[in-house]
mmCIF file of C-alpha atoms in Angstrom:
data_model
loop_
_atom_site.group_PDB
_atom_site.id
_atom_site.type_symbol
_atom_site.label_atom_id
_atom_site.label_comp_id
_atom_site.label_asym_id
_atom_site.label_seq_id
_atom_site.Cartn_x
_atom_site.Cartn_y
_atom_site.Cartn_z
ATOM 1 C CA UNK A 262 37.739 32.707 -26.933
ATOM 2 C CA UNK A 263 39.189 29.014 -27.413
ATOM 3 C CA UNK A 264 36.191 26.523 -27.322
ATOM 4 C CA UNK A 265 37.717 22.781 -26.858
ATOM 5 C CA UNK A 266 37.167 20.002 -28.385
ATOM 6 C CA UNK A 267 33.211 18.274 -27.283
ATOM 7 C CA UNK A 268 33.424 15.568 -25.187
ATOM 8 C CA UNK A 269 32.849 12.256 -26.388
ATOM 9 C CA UNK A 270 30.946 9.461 -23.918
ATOM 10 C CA UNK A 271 32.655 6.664 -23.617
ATOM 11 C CA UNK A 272 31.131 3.841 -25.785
ATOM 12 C CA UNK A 273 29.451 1.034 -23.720
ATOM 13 C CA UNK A 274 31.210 -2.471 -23.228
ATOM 14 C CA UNK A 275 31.090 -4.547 -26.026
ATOM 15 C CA UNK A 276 32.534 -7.687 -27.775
ATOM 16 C CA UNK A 277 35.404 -6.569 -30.254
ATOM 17 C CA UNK A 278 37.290 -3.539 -31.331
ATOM 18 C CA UNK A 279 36.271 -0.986 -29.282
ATOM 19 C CA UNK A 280 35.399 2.324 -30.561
ATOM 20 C CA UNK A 281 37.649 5.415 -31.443
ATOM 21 C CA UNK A 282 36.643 8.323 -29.635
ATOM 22 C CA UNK A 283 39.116 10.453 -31.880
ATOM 23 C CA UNK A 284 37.152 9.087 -35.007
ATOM 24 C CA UNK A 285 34.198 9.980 -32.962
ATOM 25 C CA UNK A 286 35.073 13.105 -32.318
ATOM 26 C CA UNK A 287 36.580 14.230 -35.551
ATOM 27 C CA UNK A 288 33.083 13.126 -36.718
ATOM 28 C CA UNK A 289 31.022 14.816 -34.645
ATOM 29 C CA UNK A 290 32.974 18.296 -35.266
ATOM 30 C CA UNK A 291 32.717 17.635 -39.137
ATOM 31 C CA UNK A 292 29.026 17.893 -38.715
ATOM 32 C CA UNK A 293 29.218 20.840 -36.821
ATOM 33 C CA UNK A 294 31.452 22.059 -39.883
ATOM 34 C CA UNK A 295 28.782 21.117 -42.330
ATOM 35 C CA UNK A 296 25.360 22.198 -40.382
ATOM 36 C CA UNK A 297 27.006 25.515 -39.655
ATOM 37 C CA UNK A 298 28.159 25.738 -43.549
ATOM 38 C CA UNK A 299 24.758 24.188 -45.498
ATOM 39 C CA UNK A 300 22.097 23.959 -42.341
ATOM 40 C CA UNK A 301 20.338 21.200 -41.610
ATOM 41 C CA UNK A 302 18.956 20.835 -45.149
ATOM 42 C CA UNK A 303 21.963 20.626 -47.222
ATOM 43 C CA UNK A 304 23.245 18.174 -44.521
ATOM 44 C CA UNK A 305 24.525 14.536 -45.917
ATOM 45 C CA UNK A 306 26.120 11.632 -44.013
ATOM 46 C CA UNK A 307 28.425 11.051 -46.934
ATOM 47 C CA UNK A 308 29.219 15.208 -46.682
ATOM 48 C CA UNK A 309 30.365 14.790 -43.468
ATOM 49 C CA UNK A 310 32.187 11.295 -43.788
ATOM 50 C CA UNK A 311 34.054 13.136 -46.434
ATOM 51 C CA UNK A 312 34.477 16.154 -44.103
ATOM 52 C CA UNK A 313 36.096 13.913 -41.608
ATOM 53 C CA UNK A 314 38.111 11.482 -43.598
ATOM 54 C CA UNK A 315 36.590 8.474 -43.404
ATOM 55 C CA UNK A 316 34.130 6.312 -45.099
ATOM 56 C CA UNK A 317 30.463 6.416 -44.810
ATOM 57 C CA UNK A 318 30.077 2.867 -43.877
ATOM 58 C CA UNK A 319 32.122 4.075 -40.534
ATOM 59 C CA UNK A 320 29.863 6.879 -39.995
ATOM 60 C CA UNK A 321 26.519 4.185 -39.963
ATOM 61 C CA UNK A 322 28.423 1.456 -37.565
ATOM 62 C CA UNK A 323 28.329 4.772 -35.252
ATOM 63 C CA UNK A 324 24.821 6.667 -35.948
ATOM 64 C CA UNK A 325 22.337 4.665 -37.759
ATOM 65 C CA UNK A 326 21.110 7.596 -39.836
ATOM 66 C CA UNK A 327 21.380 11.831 -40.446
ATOM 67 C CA UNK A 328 18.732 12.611 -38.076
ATOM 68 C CA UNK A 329 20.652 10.157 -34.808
ATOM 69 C CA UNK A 330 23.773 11.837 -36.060
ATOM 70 C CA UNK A 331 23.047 15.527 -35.607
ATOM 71 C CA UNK A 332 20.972 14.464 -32.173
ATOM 72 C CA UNK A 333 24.253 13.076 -31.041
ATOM 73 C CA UNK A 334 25.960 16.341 -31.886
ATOM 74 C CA UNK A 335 23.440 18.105 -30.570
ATOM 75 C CA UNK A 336 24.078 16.725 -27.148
ATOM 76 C CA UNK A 337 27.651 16.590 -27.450
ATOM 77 C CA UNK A 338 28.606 19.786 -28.284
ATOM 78 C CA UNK A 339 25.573 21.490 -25.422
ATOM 79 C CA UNK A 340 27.160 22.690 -22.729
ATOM 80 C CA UNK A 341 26.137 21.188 -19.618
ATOM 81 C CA UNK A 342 25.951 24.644 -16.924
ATOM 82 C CA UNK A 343 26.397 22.335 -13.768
ATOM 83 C CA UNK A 344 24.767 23.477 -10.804
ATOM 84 C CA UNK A 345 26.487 26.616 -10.385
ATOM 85 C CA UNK A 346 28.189 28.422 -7.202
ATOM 86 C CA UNK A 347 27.124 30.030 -4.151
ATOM 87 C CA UNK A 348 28.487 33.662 -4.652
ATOM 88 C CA UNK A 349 26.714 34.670 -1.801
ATOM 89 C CA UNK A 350 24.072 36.805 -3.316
ATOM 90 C CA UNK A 351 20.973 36.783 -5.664
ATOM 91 C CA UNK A 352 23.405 39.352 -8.044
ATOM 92 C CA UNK A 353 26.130 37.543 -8.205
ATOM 93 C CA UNK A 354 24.553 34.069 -8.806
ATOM 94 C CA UNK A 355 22.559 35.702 -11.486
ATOM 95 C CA UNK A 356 25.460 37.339 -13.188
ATOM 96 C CA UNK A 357 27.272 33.956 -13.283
ATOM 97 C CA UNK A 358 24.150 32.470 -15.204
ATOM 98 C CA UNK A 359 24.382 34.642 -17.572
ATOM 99 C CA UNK A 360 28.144 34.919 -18.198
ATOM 100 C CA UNK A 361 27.948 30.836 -18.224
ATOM 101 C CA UNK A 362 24.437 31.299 -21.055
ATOM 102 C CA UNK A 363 26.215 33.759 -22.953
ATOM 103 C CA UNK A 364 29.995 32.233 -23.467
ATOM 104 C CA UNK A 365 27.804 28.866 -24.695
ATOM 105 C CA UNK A 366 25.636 30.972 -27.198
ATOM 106 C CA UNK A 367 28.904 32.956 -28.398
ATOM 107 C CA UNK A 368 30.499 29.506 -28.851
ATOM 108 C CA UNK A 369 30.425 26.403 -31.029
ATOM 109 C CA UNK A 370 27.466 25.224 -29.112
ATOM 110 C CA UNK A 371 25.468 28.795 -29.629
ATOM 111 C CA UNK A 372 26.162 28.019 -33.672
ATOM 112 C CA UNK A 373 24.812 24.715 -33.892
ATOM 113 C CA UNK A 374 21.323 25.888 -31.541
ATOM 114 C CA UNK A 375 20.785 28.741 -34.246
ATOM 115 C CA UNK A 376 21.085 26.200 -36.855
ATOM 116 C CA UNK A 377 18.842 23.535 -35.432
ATOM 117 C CA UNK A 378 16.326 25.725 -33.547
ATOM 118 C CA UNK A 379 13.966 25.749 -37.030
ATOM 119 C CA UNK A 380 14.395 21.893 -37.343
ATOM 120 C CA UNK A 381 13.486 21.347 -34.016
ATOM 121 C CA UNK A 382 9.821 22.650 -34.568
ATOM 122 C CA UNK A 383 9.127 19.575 -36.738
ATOM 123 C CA UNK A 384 11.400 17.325 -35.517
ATOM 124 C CA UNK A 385 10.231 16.216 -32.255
ATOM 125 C CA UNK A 386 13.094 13.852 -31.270
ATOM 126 C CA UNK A 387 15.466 17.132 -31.406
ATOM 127 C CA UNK A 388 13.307 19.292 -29.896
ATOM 128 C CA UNK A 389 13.390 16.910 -26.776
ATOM 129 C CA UNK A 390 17.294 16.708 -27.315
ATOM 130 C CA UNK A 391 17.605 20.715 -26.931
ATOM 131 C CA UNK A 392 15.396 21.072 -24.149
ATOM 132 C CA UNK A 393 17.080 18.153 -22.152
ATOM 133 C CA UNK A 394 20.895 19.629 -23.144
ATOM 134 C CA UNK A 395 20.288 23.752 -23.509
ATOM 135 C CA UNK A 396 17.021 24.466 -22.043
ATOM 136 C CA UNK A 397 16.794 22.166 -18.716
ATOM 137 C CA UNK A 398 20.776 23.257 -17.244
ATOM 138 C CA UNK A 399 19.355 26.743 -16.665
ATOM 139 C CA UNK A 400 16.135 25.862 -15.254
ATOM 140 C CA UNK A 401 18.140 23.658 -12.793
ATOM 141 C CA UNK A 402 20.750 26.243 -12.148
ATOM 142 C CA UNK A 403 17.667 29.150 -12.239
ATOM 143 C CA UNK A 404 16.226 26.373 -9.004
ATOM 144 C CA UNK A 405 19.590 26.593 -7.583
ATOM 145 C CA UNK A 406 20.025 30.357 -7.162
ATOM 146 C CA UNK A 407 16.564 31.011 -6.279
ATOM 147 C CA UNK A 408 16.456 28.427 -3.349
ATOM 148 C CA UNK A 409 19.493 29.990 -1.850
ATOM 149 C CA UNK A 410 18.107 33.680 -2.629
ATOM 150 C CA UNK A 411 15.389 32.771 -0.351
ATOM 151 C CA UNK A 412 17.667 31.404 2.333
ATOM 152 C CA UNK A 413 19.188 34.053 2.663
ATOM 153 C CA UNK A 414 16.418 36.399 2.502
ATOM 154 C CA UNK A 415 16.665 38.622 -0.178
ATOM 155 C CA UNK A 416 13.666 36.812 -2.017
ATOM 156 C CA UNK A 417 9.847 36.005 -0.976
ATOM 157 C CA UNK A 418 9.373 31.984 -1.718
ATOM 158 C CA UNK A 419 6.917 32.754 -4.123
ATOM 159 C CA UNK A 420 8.950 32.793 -6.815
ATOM 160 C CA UNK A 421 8.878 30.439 -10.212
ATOM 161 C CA UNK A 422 12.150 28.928 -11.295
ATOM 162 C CA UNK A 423 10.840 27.820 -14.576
ATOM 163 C CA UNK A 424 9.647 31.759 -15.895
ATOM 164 C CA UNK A 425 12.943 32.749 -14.735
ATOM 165 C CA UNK A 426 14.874 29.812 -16.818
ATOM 166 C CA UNK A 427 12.934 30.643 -19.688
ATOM 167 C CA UNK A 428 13.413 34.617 -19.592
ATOM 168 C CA UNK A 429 17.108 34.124 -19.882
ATOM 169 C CA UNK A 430 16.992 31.781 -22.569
ATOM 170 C CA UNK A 431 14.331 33.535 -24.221
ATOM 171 C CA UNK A 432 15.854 36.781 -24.177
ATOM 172 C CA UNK A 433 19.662 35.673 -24.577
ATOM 173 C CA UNK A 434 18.534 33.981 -27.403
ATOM 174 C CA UNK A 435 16.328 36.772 -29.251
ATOM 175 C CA UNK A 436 19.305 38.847 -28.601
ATOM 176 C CA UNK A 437 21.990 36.495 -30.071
ATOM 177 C CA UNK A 438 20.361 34.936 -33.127
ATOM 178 C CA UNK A 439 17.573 37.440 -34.005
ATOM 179 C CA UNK A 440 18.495 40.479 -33.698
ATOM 180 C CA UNK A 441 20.988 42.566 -36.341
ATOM 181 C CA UNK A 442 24.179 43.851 -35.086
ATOM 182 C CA UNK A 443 24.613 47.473 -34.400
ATOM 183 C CA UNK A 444 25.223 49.665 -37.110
ATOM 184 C CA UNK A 445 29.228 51.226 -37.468
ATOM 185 C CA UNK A 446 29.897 53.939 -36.034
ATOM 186 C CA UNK A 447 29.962 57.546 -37.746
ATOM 187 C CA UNK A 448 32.498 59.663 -39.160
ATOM 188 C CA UNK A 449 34.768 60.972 -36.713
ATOM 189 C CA UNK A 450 34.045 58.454 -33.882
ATOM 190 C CA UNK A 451 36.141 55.389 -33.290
ATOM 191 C CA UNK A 452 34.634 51.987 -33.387
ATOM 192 C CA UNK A 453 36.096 49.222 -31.378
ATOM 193 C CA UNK A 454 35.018 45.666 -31.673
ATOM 194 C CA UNK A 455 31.669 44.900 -30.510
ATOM 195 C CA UNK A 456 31.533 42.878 -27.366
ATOM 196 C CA UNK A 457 30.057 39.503 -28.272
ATOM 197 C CA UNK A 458 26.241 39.453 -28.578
ATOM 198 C CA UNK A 459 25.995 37.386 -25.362
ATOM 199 C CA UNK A 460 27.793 38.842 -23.338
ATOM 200 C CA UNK A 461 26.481 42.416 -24.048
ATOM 201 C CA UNK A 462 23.213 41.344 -23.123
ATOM 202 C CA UNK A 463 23.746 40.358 -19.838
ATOM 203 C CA UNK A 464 24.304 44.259 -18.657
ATOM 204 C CA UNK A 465 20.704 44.746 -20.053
ATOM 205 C CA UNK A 466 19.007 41.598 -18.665
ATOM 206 C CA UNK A 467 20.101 41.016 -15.405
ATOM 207 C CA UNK A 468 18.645 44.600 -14.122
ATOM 208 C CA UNK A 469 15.741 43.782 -15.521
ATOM 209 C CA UNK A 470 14.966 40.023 -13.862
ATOM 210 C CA UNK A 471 16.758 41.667 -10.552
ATOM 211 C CA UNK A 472 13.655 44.385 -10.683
ATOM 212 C CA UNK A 473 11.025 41.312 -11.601
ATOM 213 C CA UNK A 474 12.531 39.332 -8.354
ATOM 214 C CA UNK A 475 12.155 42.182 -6.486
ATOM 215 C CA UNK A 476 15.509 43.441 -5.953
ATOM 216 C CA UNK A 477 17.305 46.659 -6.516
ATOM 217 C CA UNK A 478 20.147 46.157 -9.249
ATOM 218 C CA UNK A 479 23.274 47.779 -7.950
#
């Protein structure tokens, strides 16, 4: 899968050369690059302005120090789930979630999370930044599905969008970054390539929230 390049916000107005939102970005990947290589840790502003070419008095006219930088890669490189389509049923809607979790978790986005997620537990400004940019798109899009579940029926009303936001994150997660891949496969039998770890979850999962919104998985 081809991930492209992270979008780079425009840089607000101001009085003289405007920013360059290819220096941005090459900046922003570099630290990518260097968090996925060294973790958060081994992580320098003069490693990455090295990384990306440049000088590290260009890196601090952009983010004033290490922990700003990685915050604004953070939120850069999260990928924002939108608000999702109306399939037209609870199992369809649900299995679009997922997909949509699972290619960001198999993708650039999914490497940098599994770097930060230790970080974040003493780092309160990036623990808001994750929830805002990874956490909070599925709890809107888990809102979403569930309000149209119960227009159309399938669903009682009584039903909590956050829990469900936070199983599929919860689980997707333990699945992706915690637990070992599968071991090879025997003498005698052929061995494929694994699907990725995402998206082999969702054929496990989505049963299993179907059955706790009471509905029969196909």
């Amino acid at each position: 899968m081809t991930n492209p390049s992270p979008p780079v916000d425009p840089a607000p107005a101001a009085r003289g050369r405007p920013r360059d939102a290819a220096l941005d970005r090459a900046l922003l990947e570099a630290t990518l690059e260097v968090l996925y290589e060294k973790g958060y840790g081994g992580l320098t502003t003069s490693a990455v302005a090295k990384r990306a070419g440049v000088s590290t008095a260009t890196l601090y006219r952009r983010w004033k120090s290490k922990d700003d930088l990685v915050v604004g890669t953070a939120v850069r490189w999260a990928h924002d789930l939108g608000p999702g389509k109306d399939t037209g049923s609870l199992h369809g809607d649900l299995t679009a979630l997922l997909t949509d979790k699972a290619r960001t978790l198999d993708g650039p986005g999914g490497r940098l999370l599994h770097v930060l997620i230790g970080e974040s537990a003493h780092n309160p400004a990036l623990a808001r930044v994750l929830d805002d940019a990874v956490v909070q798109p599925v709890r809107d899009r888990a809102a979403a599905l569930l309000e149209r579940a119960v227009a159309r029926g399938e669903i009682p009303l009584a039903q909590n969008p956050r829990v469900l936001a936070d199983l599929v994150v919860g689980a997707m997660v333990s699945r992706v970054f915690l637990t070992p891949p599968p071991e090879p496969a025997g003498p005698g039998r052929e061995a494929g390539p694994p699907p990725p770890a995402g998206e082999a979850m969702i054929s496990e999962l989505r049963p299993f929230l179907l059955r706790a919104l009471g509905v029969s998985p196909r």
